[in-house]
Coordinates of C-alpha atoms (C1' of nucleotides) in Angstrom, one line a residue:
Chain C
M21 CA -50.5 65.7 8.4
S22 CA -51.9 66.1 4.9
Q23 CA -54.1 63.8 6.3
M24 CA -55.4 66.0 9.2
T25 CA -55.4 69.0 6.6
N26 CA -57.4 67.5 4.6
E27 CA -59.7 66.1 7.9
V28 CA -60.2 69.5 9.0
D29 CA -61.1 71.0 5.9
N30 CA -63.7 68.3 5.4
N31 CA -64.9 68.9 8.5
V32 CA -65.7 72.1 7.8
H33 CA -67.6 70.9 4.5
Y34 CA -69.5 68.1 6.3
D35 CA -70.4 70.2 9.4
D36 CA -72.7 72.5 7.1
Q37 CA -74.4 69.8 5.5
T38 CA -75.0 66.8 7.9
G39 CA -77.6 67.3 9.4
S40 CA -80.0 65.3 7.4
Q41 CA -77.5 62.4 8.0
L42 CA -78.1 61.7 11.3
N43 CA -80.3 58.8 12.1
D44 CA -82.0 59.0 15.0
D45 CA -83.5 55.4 14.9
G46 CA -80.2 54.0 15.6
N47 CA -78.6 51.4 13.7
G48 CA -75.4 50.2 15.8
V49 CA -77.2 46.6 17.0
G50 CA -74.9 44.3 15.2
V51 CA -72.7 46.6 13.1
V52 CA -69.3 45.7 13.3
L53 CA -67.9 48.8 14.9
K54 CA -65.3 50.5 12.6
K55 CA -61.7 51.2 13.6
G56 CA -59.1 53.5 12.2
P57 CA -58.9 56.7 10.9
W58 CA -62.1 58.8 10.9
T59 CA -63.9 60.2 7.9
A60 CA -65.3 63.6 7.4
A61 CA -68.5 61.8 7.3
E62 CA -68.0 60.1 10.8
D63 CA -66.9 63.4 11.9
A64 CA -70.3 65.1 10.9
L65 CA -72.1 62.6 12.2
L66 CA -70.7 62.7 15.6
V67 CA -70.8 66.7 15.4
N68 CA -74.2 66.4 14.9
Y69 CA -74.7 64.1 17.7
V70 CA -73.2 66.2 20.0
Q71 CA -75.3 69.3 19.0
K72 CA -78.4 67.4 19.3
H73 CA -77.6 65.0 22.6
G74 CA -74.4 67.0 24.1
E75 CA -71.7 65.2 25.1
G76 CA -71.5 62.4 27.4
N77 CA -73.4 59.0 26.8
W78 CA -71.1 57.6 24.0
N79 CA -72.0 54.3 24.0
A80 CA -75.3 55.7 22.4
V81 CA -73.6 57.5 19.8
Q82 CA -73.9 54.9 17.4
N83 CA -77.2 54.2 18.1
Y84 CA -78.3 57.5 17.4
S85 CA -76.2 59.0 14.9
G86 CA -75.5 55.9 12.6
L87 CA -71.7 55.7 13.5
S88 CA -70.1 52.1 13.4
R89 CA -67.8 53.7 16.1
C90 CA -67.7 52.4 19.6
G91 CA -68.1 55.3 22.0
K92 CA -64.9 55.4 23.4
S93 CA -63.6 56.0 19.9
C94 CA -66.4 58.7 19.6
R95 CA -65.4 60.5 22.7
L96 CA -61.8 60.4 21.8
R97 CA -62.2 61.7 18.3
W98 CA -64.6 64.6 19.9
A99 CA -62.5 65.5 22.3
N100 CA -59.3 65.8 20.6
H101 CA -60.3 66.9 17.0
L102 CA -64.1 67.9 16.9
R103 CA -64.7 69.8 20.1
P104 CA -65.2 73.6 19.5
N105 CA -62.3 75.7 20.8
L106 CA -59.6 73.4 19.9
K107 CA -56.3 75.0 19.3
K108 CA -54.3 73.3 16.4
G109 CA -51.0 73.9 15.3
A110 CA -47.9 73.9 16.6
F111 CA -47.3 74.7 20.5
T112 CA -46.3 78.3 21.4
A113 CA -43.2 78.9 23.1
E114 CA -45.4 79.7 26.0
E115 CA -47.0 76.7 25.5
E116 CA -44.0 74.6 25.7
R117 CA -42.6 76.1 28.6
M118 CA -46.0 75.7 30.3
I119 CA -45.9 72.3 29.5
A120 CA -42.6 71.5 30.9
E121 CA -43.4 73.2 34.2
L122 CA -46.6 71.3 34.4
H123 CA -44.9 68.1 33.8
A124 CA -42.2 68.8 36.4
K125 CA -44.8 69.5 39.0
M126 CA -47.5 66.8 37.8
G127 CA -45.3 64.2 35.8
N128 CA -47.5 62.2 33.2
K129 CA -50.5 63.7 34.2
W130 CA -51.6 64.9 30.4
A131 CA -55.3 65.4 31.3
R132 CA -54.7 67.9 34.1
M133 CA -52.0 69.5 32.0
A134 CA -54.5 69.7 29.3
A135 CA -56.7 71.5 31.5
H136 CA -54.2 74.4 32.2
L137 CA -53.8 74.9 28.5
P138 CA -57.1 75.6 26.6
G139 CA -57.5 74.1 23.2
R140 CA -55.0 71.8 23.9
T141 CA -55.8 68.0 24.3
D142 CA -54.3 65.5 26.7
N143 CA -53.4 63.3 23.5
E144 CA -51.6 66.5 22.0
I145 CA -49.6 67.2 25.1
K146 CA -48.5 63.9 25.6
N147 CA -47.4 63.6 22.0
Y148 CA -45.3 66.6 22.3
W149 CA -43.8 65.5 25.7
N150 CA -42.8 62.0 24.5
T151 CA -41.7 63.4 21.0
R152 CA -39.7 66.2 23.2
M153 CA -38.5 63.8 25.4
K154 CA -37.0 61.5 23.3
R155 CA -35.4 64.0 20.9
R156 CA -33.8 65.6 24.3
R157 CA -33.1 62.5 25.4
R158 CA -31.1 61.1 22.6
A159 CA -29.7 64.4 22.7
G160 CA -28.3 64.0 26.2
L161 CA -30.0 67.2 26.9
P162 CA -32.1 67.6 30.3
L163 CA -35.7 67.2 30.2
Y164 CA -36.5 70.1 32.8
P165 CA -35.1 73.5 32.5
P166 CA -33.1 74.1 35.3
E167 CA -35.3 77.1 36.4
V168 CA -38.4 74.7 36.7
L169 CA -36.4 72.3 38.8
L170 CA -35.0 74.9 41.0
Q171 CA -38.8 76.3 41.3
A172 CA -40.3 72.7 42.0
F173 CA -37.2 71.9 44.6
Q174 CA -37.9 75.3 46.2
E175 CA -41.6 74.8 46.3
R176 CA -41.0 71.5 47.7
K177 CA -38.7 72.4 50.6
H178 CA -40.7 75.3 51.4
G179 CA -43.7 73.1 52.8
Q180 CA -44.6 71.5 49.6
G181 CA -45.2 75.1 48.3
T182 CA -48.0 76.7 46.9
G183 CA -47.9 74.9 43.4
E184 CA -47.2 78.2 41.8
I185 CA -44.7 77.9 39.1
S186 CA -42.9 80.9 37.5
D187 CA -44.0 81.7 34.3
G188 CA -42.4 84.8 33.6
D189 CA -45.8 86.4 32.8
G190 CA -47.4 85.0 35.6
G191 CA -50.3 84.3 33.6
H192 CA -51.0 80.7 34.5
R193 CA -50.0 81.0 38.3
D194 CA -53.1 81.6 39.7
F195 CA -54.4 78.2 38.8
L196 CA -51.5 76.6 39.8
K197 CA -52.0 78.0 43.1
K198 CA -55.3 77.4 43.3
N199 CA -54.5 73.6 42.5
N200 CA -51.6 73.4 44.6
Y201 CA -50.0 70.7 42.9
E202 CA -48.0 68.1 44.6
I203 CA -44.7 68.6 42.6
H204 CA -43.9 65.8 40.2
D205 CA -44.5 62.7 42.4
A206 CA -42.2 60.6 40.5
I207 CA -39.4 63.2 41.3
F208 CA -40.2 64.0 44.9
D209 CA -41.7 61.2 46.3
S210 CA -39.1 59.1 45.9
L211 CA -36.8 61.5 46.8
K212 CA -37.6 62.1 50.3
E213 CA -35.6 59.1 51.1
N214 CA -32.7 60.5 50.0
Q215 CA -32.7 63.4 52.4
G216 CA -34.4 66.2 50.3
I217 CA -31.4 66.6 47.7
L218 CA -32.9 64.4 45.2
P219 CA -34.5 67.3 43.1
F220 CA -31.5 67.6 41.9
L221 CA -31.0 64.3 40.7
P222 CA -30.8 65.3 37.1
D223 CA -27.7 66.9 37.9
L224 CA -26.3 63.9 39.9
P225 CA -24.4 62.1 37.2
A226 CA -22.2 65.5 36.9
I227 CA -22.4 66.4 40.7
S228 CA -21.1 63.1 41.3
A229 CA -18.7 63.3 38.5
N230 CA -17.5 66.7 39.8
S231 CA -17.2 65.4 43.3
F232 CA -14.7 63.3 41.8
L233 CA -12.5 66.2 40.5
P234 CA -10.9 69.0 42.1
N235 CA -13.3 71.3 41.3
G236 CA -16.8 71.6 40.1
L237 CA -17.2 71.3 36.7
G238 CA -20.8 71.2 36.9
S239 CA -21.7 74.6 38.0
P240 CA -22.2 76.2 34.5
P241 CA -25.3 75.7 32.7
Y242 CA -26.2 72.2 31.6
C243 CA -23.2 70.8 33.3
N244 CA -25.2 70.0 36.3
L245 CA -28.1 69.1 34.5
L246 CA -26.7 67.0 31.9
P247 CA -27.4 63.8 31.7
S248 CA -25.2 61.2 29.9
T249 CA -26.0 60.7 26.0
L250 CA -27.5 57.9 25.3
P251 CA -25.9 55.8 23.0
N252 CA -27.2 52.8 21.3
H253 CA -27.0 49.6 22.9
D254 CA -24.5 47.6 21.1
H255 CA -22.4 50.5 21.0
L256 CA -22.4 50.9 24.8
Q257 CA -21.4 47.5 24.8
E258 CA -19.0 47.5 22.7
S259 CA -17.2 50.8 24.2
T260 CA -17.8 49.7 27.8
M261 CA -16.0 46.3 27.1
S262 CA -13.5 48.1 25.3
F263 CA -12.4 50.7 27.7
I264 CA -13.1 49.0 31.2
G265 CA -12.6 46.0 33.0
S266 CA -16.4 44.4 33.2
S267 CA -15.5 43.3 36.5
E268 CA -14.7 46.5 37.3
L269 CA -18.1 47.9 35.6
N270 CA -20.3 45.5 37.4
S271 CA -18.9 46.3 40.6
N272 CA -19.3 49.8 40.6
R273 CA -22.3 50.1 38.8
F274 CA -23.4 53.5 39.1
Y275 CA -27.0 54.9 38.4
P276 CA -28.2 57.9 40.1
F277 CA -31.4 56.6 40.9
D278 CA -29.9 53.1 41.8
H279 CA -30.7 53.8 45.5
I280 CA -34.1 53.8 44.6
K281 CA -35.2 50.4 44.2
D282 CA -38.2 50.6 42.6
N283 CA -39.7 51.6 39.7
T284 CA -39.7 54.9 40.3
S285 CA -36.3 55.3 40.2
D286 CA -36.6 54.3 36.7
K287 CA -39.4 56.7 36.1
I288 CA -37.5 59.5 37.7
S289 CA -34.2 59.0 35.7
E290 CA -36.3 58.6 32.5
S291 CA -38.3 61.8 33.1
F292 CA -35.0 63.4 33.7
G293 CA -33.4 61.8 30.4
L294 CA -30.7 60.4 32.8
Y295 CA -30.8 56.9 31.2
S296 CA -32.5 55.1 28.8
P297 CA -33.8 51.5 29.1
L298 CA -30.8 51.5 26.7
D299 CA -28.8 52.6 29.3
R300 CA -30.1 50.3 31.8
G301 CA -29.1 47.4 29.6
V302 CA -25.7 48.1 29.1
S303 CA -25.2 49.4 32.6
H304 CA -24.8 46.9 34.5
G305 CA -22.6 48.7 34.0
S306 CA -21.6 51.6 34.8
I307 CA -21.7 55.3 35.2
C308 CA -19.3 55.1 32.0
Y309 CA -21.9 56.2 29.8
S310 CA -20.3 54.5 27.1
H311 CA -19.7 56.8 24.3
S312 CA -21.7 57.1 21.3
L313 CA -18.3 58.0 19.7
S314 CA -16.4 55.0 19.0
N315 CA -18.5 53.5 16.1
G316 CA -20.2 57.0 15.9
N317 CA -23.4 55.5 15.5
S318 CA -25.4 56.5 18.5
S319 CA -28.5 56.8 16.7
T320 CA -30.1 60.2 16.2
S321 CA -31.8 62.2 13.6
K322 CA -32.2 65.9 13.6
P323 CA -34.4 66.6 16.2
T324 CA -35.9 70.0 15.3
S325 CA -34.7 73.3 13.5
E326 CA -32.6 74.2 16.5
A327 CA -31.1 70.7 17.5
V328 CA -28.8 69.4 14.9
K329 CA -27.9 65.5 15.3
S330 CA -26.3 64.5 17.9
E331 CA -25.0 61.2 16.4
L332 CA -22.2 61.2 14.3
P333 CA -22.5 64.2 11.6
S334 CA -20.8 64.8 8.8
L335 CA -17.8 66.1 10.2
Q336 CA -16.9 62.5 11.3
I337 CA -13.7 61.7 10.3
P338 CA -13.3 58.3 9.0
E339 CA -12.5 55.9 11.4
T340 CA -9.4 54.8 9.1
E341 CA -8.3 58.6 9.4
F342 CA -8.0 58.2 13.1
G343 CA -4.9 57.6 14.8
S344 CA -3.4 60.8 16.5
W345 CA -4.8 63.5 18.0
G346 CA -2.6 65.7 16.7
T347 CA -4.1 65.6 13.4
S348 CA -7.6 65.9 14.6
P349 CA -9.4 68.7 15.2
P350 CA -9.9 69.6 19.1
P351 CA -12.6 68.4 21.1
P352 CA -15.1 70.5 22.2
L353 CA -14.0 71.3 26.0
N354 CA -16.9 70.3 28.0
E355 CA -17.1 66.9 25.9
S356 CA -13.4 66.4 27.1
L357 CA -14.3 67.6 30.7
D358 CA -16.9 64.9 30.5
V359 CA -14.5 62.3 30.4
F360 CA -13.4 63.6 33.9
I361 CA -16.5 64.5 35.0
H362 CA -17.2 60.8 35.6
S363 CA -14.0 60.4 36.4
P364 CA -12.3 59.1 39.7
Q365 CA -12.1 61.0 42.8
P366 CA -9.6 62.7 43.8
P367 CA -7.7 61.4 46.7
N368 CA -9.2 63.6 49.3
A369 CA -12.4 62.7 48.3
L370 CA -11.4 59.2 48.8
D371 CA -10.2 60.4 52.2
S372 CA -14.2 61.0 53.1
G373 CA -14.4 57.0 52.6
S374 CA -17.7 56.0 51.9
S375 CA -18.9 59.3 51.4
S376 CA -17.7 58.9 47.8
P377 CA -20.8 59.9 45.8
L378 CA -19.9 56.9 43.7
N379 CA -20.4 54.7 46.5
S380 CA -23.1 56.3 47.8
G381 CA -22.7 59.8 48.2
L382 CA -25.7 61.6 46.6
L383 CA -25.5 63.9 49.2
D384 CA -21.8 64.5 49.1
A385 CA -21.9 64.7 45.7
L386 CA -24.4 67.5 46.0
L387 CA -22.7 69.2 48.9
Y388 CA -19.5 69.2 46.9
Q389 CA -21.2 70.5 44.1
A390 CA -22.4 73.2 46.0
N391 CA -19.2 73.8 47.6
T392 CA -17.5 74.1 44.6
L393 CA -19.9 76.4 43.0
G394 CA -19.3 79.0 45.9
C395 CA -15.9 78.5 45.6
S396 CA -16.2 79.4 42.2
K397 CA -18.0 82.6 42.7
N398 CA -15.4 83.5 44.9
N399 CA -12.5 82.9 42.5
S400 CA -14.9 84.3 39.5
S401 CA -12.6 87.4 39.0
D402 CA -10.1 84.9 38.2
K403 CA -11.4 82.8 35.8
S404 CA -8.4 82.3 33.5
S405 CA -6.7 81.5 36.2
N406 CA -5.6 77.6 35.8
S407 CA -2.3 77.3 36.7
S408 CA -2.9 76.2 40.3
I409 CA -3.8 72.2 39.2
A410 CA -5.2 70.8 42.4
T411 CA -3.0 68.5 44.0
P412 CA -5.3 65.9 45.4
G413 CA -5.3 68.2 48.2
D414 CA -6.5 71.2 46.9
R415 CA -9.4 70.2 45.3
A416 CA -11.5 72.4 47.2
E417 CA -9.7 75.2 46.2
C418 CA -11.0 75.6 43.0
S419 CA -8.2 76.4 41.3
A420 CA -9.1 73.8 38.7
L421 CA -12.8 75.0 39.2
N422 CA -11.4 78.2 37.3
M423 CA -10.3 76.6 34.4
Y424 CA -13.3 74.7 34.0
E425 CA -15.6 77.6 34.7
T426 CA -13.4 79.5 31.7
E427 CA -13.9 76.8 29.4
W428 CA -17.6 76.8 30.2
E429 CA -18.1 80.6 29.7
D430 CA -16.7 79.1 26.1
Y431 CA -19.2 76.2 25.7
A432 CA -21.8 76.3 28.3
D433 CA -24.0 78.4 25.8
P434 CA -26.4 75.9 24.9
L435 CA -26.5 77.5 21.4
S436 CA -22.8 76.6 21.4
P437 CA -21.7 74.0 19.1
F438 CA -20.2 72.5 22.6
G439 CA -22.9 73.4 24.8
A440 CA -25.4 71.2 24.9
T441 CA -24.5 67.5 25.0
S442 CA -22.4 65.5 26.3
I443 CA -20.3 62.4 24.5
L444 CA -17.6 62.3 26.1
N445 CA -19.1 61.7 29.3
E446 CA -19.9 58.5 27.8
H447 CA -16.5 57.6 27.5
P448 CA -15.3 55.4 30.5
V449 CA -11.9 56.5 30.2
V450 CA -11.3 55.8 33.9
S451 CA -12.6 53.0 36.1
T452 CA -15.3 53.4 38.0
N453 CA -13.9 52.5 41.2
G454 CA -13.3 56.0 41.6
N455 CA -10.0 55.2 43.9
S456 CA -7.5 55.1 41.4
W457 CA -4.6 57.6 42.2
D458 CA -3.4 57.1 38.2
E459 CA -6.7 58.2 37.5
W460 CA -6.4 61.4 39.7
E461 CA -2.8 61.8 38.0
L462 CA -4.9 61.9 34.4
F463 CA -7.0 64.5 35.7
Q464 CA -4.2 66.5 36.5
T465 CA -2.5 66.0 33.5
F466 CA -5.6 67.1 32.1
S467 CA -6.0 70.0 33.7
E468 CA -2.3 71.1 33.6
N469 CA -2.5 71.2 29.7
S470 CA -5.3 73.6 29.9
A471 CA -4.2 76.4 27.6
G472 CA -6.0 75.0 25.1
N473 CA -8.3 72.3 23.7
N474 CA -5.5 70.4 21.7
E475 CA -3.3 70.1 24.7
R476 CA -5.9 69.3 26.6
L477 CA -6.6 66.6 24.6
Q478 CA -3.4 65.9 24.1
S479 CA -2.7 65.5 27.4
I480 CA -5.3 62.8 27.6
D481 CA -3.8 61.0 24.7
Q482 CA -0.6 61.2 27.2
V483 CA -2.2 59.0 30.2
W484 CA -4.6 57.4 28.7
T485 CA -3.4 55.6 25.4
P486 CA -6.3 53.7 23.6
K487 CA -5.9 50.1 22.9
S488 CA -7.1 50.4 19.6
E489 CA -7.5 52.7 16.8
N490 CA -11.3 53.0 17.5
Q491 CA -10.8 53.8 20.9
S492 CA -8.6 56.9 19.5
M493 CA -11.4 57.4 17.2
S494 CA -13.6 57.4 20.2
L495 CA -12.1 60.2 22.0
L496 CA -11.9 61.9 18.8
N497 CA -15.2 61.8 17.7
F498 CA -16.3 64.3 19.9
T499 CA -15.5 66.6 17.6
L500 CA -18.6 66.3 16.2
P501 CA -21.8 68.4 16.0
D502 CA -23.2 65.8 17.8
V503 CA -22.5 68.7 20.5
L504 CA -24.3 71.2 17.8
I505 CA -27.3 69.9 19.6
T506 CA -28.9 73.3 20.7
S507 CA -31.2 73.2 23.7
D508 CA -34.5 74.5 22.8
W509 CA -35.0 75.3 26.4
H510 CA -32.4 78.1 25.8
E511 CA -34.9 79.6 24.1
L512 CA -37.3 79.7 26.6
Y513 CA -34.9 80.2 29.7
S514 CA -32.0 82.4 29.4
D515 CA -30.5 82.6 32.7
H516 CA -29.2 79.0 33.1
D517 CA -26.0 79.7 34.8
S518 CA -27.9 81.8 37.8
T519 CA -30.6 79.0 37.7
N520 CA -28.3 76.4 38.4
Q521 CA -25.9 78.2 40.7
A522 CA -29.4 79.1 42.6
I523 CA -30.2 75.4 42.4
M524 CA -26.6 74.4 44.1
T525 CA -27.0 77.2 46.5
E526 CA -30.6 75.9 47.7
A527 CA -29.3 72.5 47.7
S528 CA -26.0 73.7 50.1
D529 CA -28.6 75.6 52.4
D530 CA -30.8 72.8 52.5
I531 CA -28.0 70.3 53.2
S532 CA -26.3 72.2 55.7
G533 CA -29.5 72.7 57.5
Q534 CA -30.0 69.3 58.0
Chain P
dA4 C1' -35.5 58.1 -7.6
dA5 C1' -35.1 55.0 -4.0
dC6 C1' -34.4 53.9 0.3
dG7 C1' -34.2 54.4 5.4
dG8 C1' -34.5 56.8 9.7
dT9 C1' -37.1 60.1 12.2
dA10 C1' -40.9 62.8 13.7
dT11 C1' -45.6 63.8 14.2
dC12 C1' -50.3 63.0 14.7
dA13 C1' -54.1 59.8 15.0
dA14 C1' -56.2 56.5 16.6
dC15 C1' -56.4 52.1 19.8
dC16 C1' -56.0 49.3 23.8
dG17 C1' -56.2 48.5 28.8
dC18 C1' -56.9 49.8 33.1
dA19 C1' -58.7 52.2 36.9
dA20 C1' -61.9 55.7 38.9
dC21 C1' -66.6 56.6 39.1
dT22 C1' -71.5 56.0 38.4
dC23 C1' -75.4 53.6 38.6
dT24 C1' -78.9 50.2 39.7
Chain L
dT30 C1' -72.5 46.2 49.0
dA31 C1' -71.6 44.2 44.9
dG32 C1' -71.9 44.3 40.1
dA33 C1' -72.2 46.3 35.6
dG34 C1' -71.7 49.8 32.8
dT35 C1' -69.5 54.4 31.4
dT36 C1' -66.0 57.6 31.3
dG37 C1' -61.2 59.0 31.6
dC38 C1' -56.9 58.5 31.8
dG39 C1' -52.0 56.9 29.9
dG40 C1' -49.4 54.0 27.3
dT41 C1' -48.9 52.4 22.8
dT42 C1' -48.9 51.5 18.3
dG43 C1' -49.7 52.5 13.0
dA44 C1' -49.7 55.5 9.1
dT45 C1' -47.8 58.9 7.1
dA46 C1' -45.1 63.1 6.1
dC47 C1' -40.8 64.5 6.1
dC48 C1' -35.5 64.7 5.3
dG49 C1' -30.9 63.1 4.7
dT50 C1' -28.3 60.1 2.0

DNA sequence: AACGGTATCAACCGCAACTCT
DNA sequence: TAGAGTTGCGGTTGATACCGT
């Protein structure tokens, strides 16, 4: 960076004095082409060349300017650093939002995206996105804001749409409209195979999970869109082995995109941050989203000023101190809930037979999510109600949902320490076969102890006894500021809940119309 | 102060599309 | 039409700064 600054400064200097440095006779023949960082002098040569000859014909640069650089390198240097009207510095919030929207539509079409961000280069955008994606993936956050997903889905739903995306100020709508972009191919193309619901794939892990539950836990912001946290590989393996029989895991492997048997599924998933190659590796495994908690070392760094470490934070209680729930700080609820989000199907979910989201049911999962969402709306006036915990049969009654929604009111705020990420969703607390009544009881027990986080956690402890202290600790660790990760989207999109509900409503309508 | 991990940026590489002959 | 050259794009890598321990 200081290098860059110096370079920029030097560029100014050389730009003023490099005219005489050009060598129109050319001397590039036989010259070993230089690689590596450009010097100010080289920049000056290139600038002068372009001023004299214009852009293009880059392979001739070395012949006419004396630069010992290949044409490719010259072109890149010009395009990314020397051409006029380049905008330097951090992306503005509006630019960031636009990048997200464009990426949702285009995928990794950096050059096309750059065309819509005056002064920005494809490389810049690419770097920004990759950095951001890595950060968010590590944090277990969705890559796209719900609003973007909704917009994309609506466009696809309504006949490929106009390509217009909402940006709040309408500043870039026109060009999008004109260009009639295809919605992110990687997202949608493969989704055609999936009954039109796949634009919600980023929601699927939670949706599926919600389908296992008596209630739609995923309706609040970030629940649906919450991908699994991505723990390190070793840890994943460890935790997987610790909590679940490998055979179960193997036989119940669950990936949101597994049904898409091509590379696209990976791309989709990665685009949404649903899993990383690491997850893949482990997973043969499972939906279990093995936790980053048992050893507390899911590698994470402090991503940004607004995103705090997702890995074990300073609050982490030393392993040796773990041993009982009672002495531990209560975990954030949504993290606790995540345990169940990836939990067993309730019995009546089983009744639907193969429609279990776990087994096949992306559509079912989405439907259920939509239904529970609608139910939650109906019961929105009674969010404090948590008494009527679901029997298997009342799953659809949404009573428990109220409880969770209440919880979400507390935790769903992306700026809340509890609102952004999921750690426990990595905990394979329950088997992945989704058929366990015991697991359902586990959920019930959990639900019945809804008066407070501590109680909930204790209830967890009651029905699920870690085999080791480490396991106990792994459940406790979610008290950590891992969950302090906040969403930068929150700064750009303030209406997550309504957006998310809109998404689910759209999905419900769409599905029911089929 | 040293060290390790992460973020960021710049540049390179390989490939594909395009253009020209 | 085929082949060579050029350009553009996206993925990847390396260097460096920054930050926390």
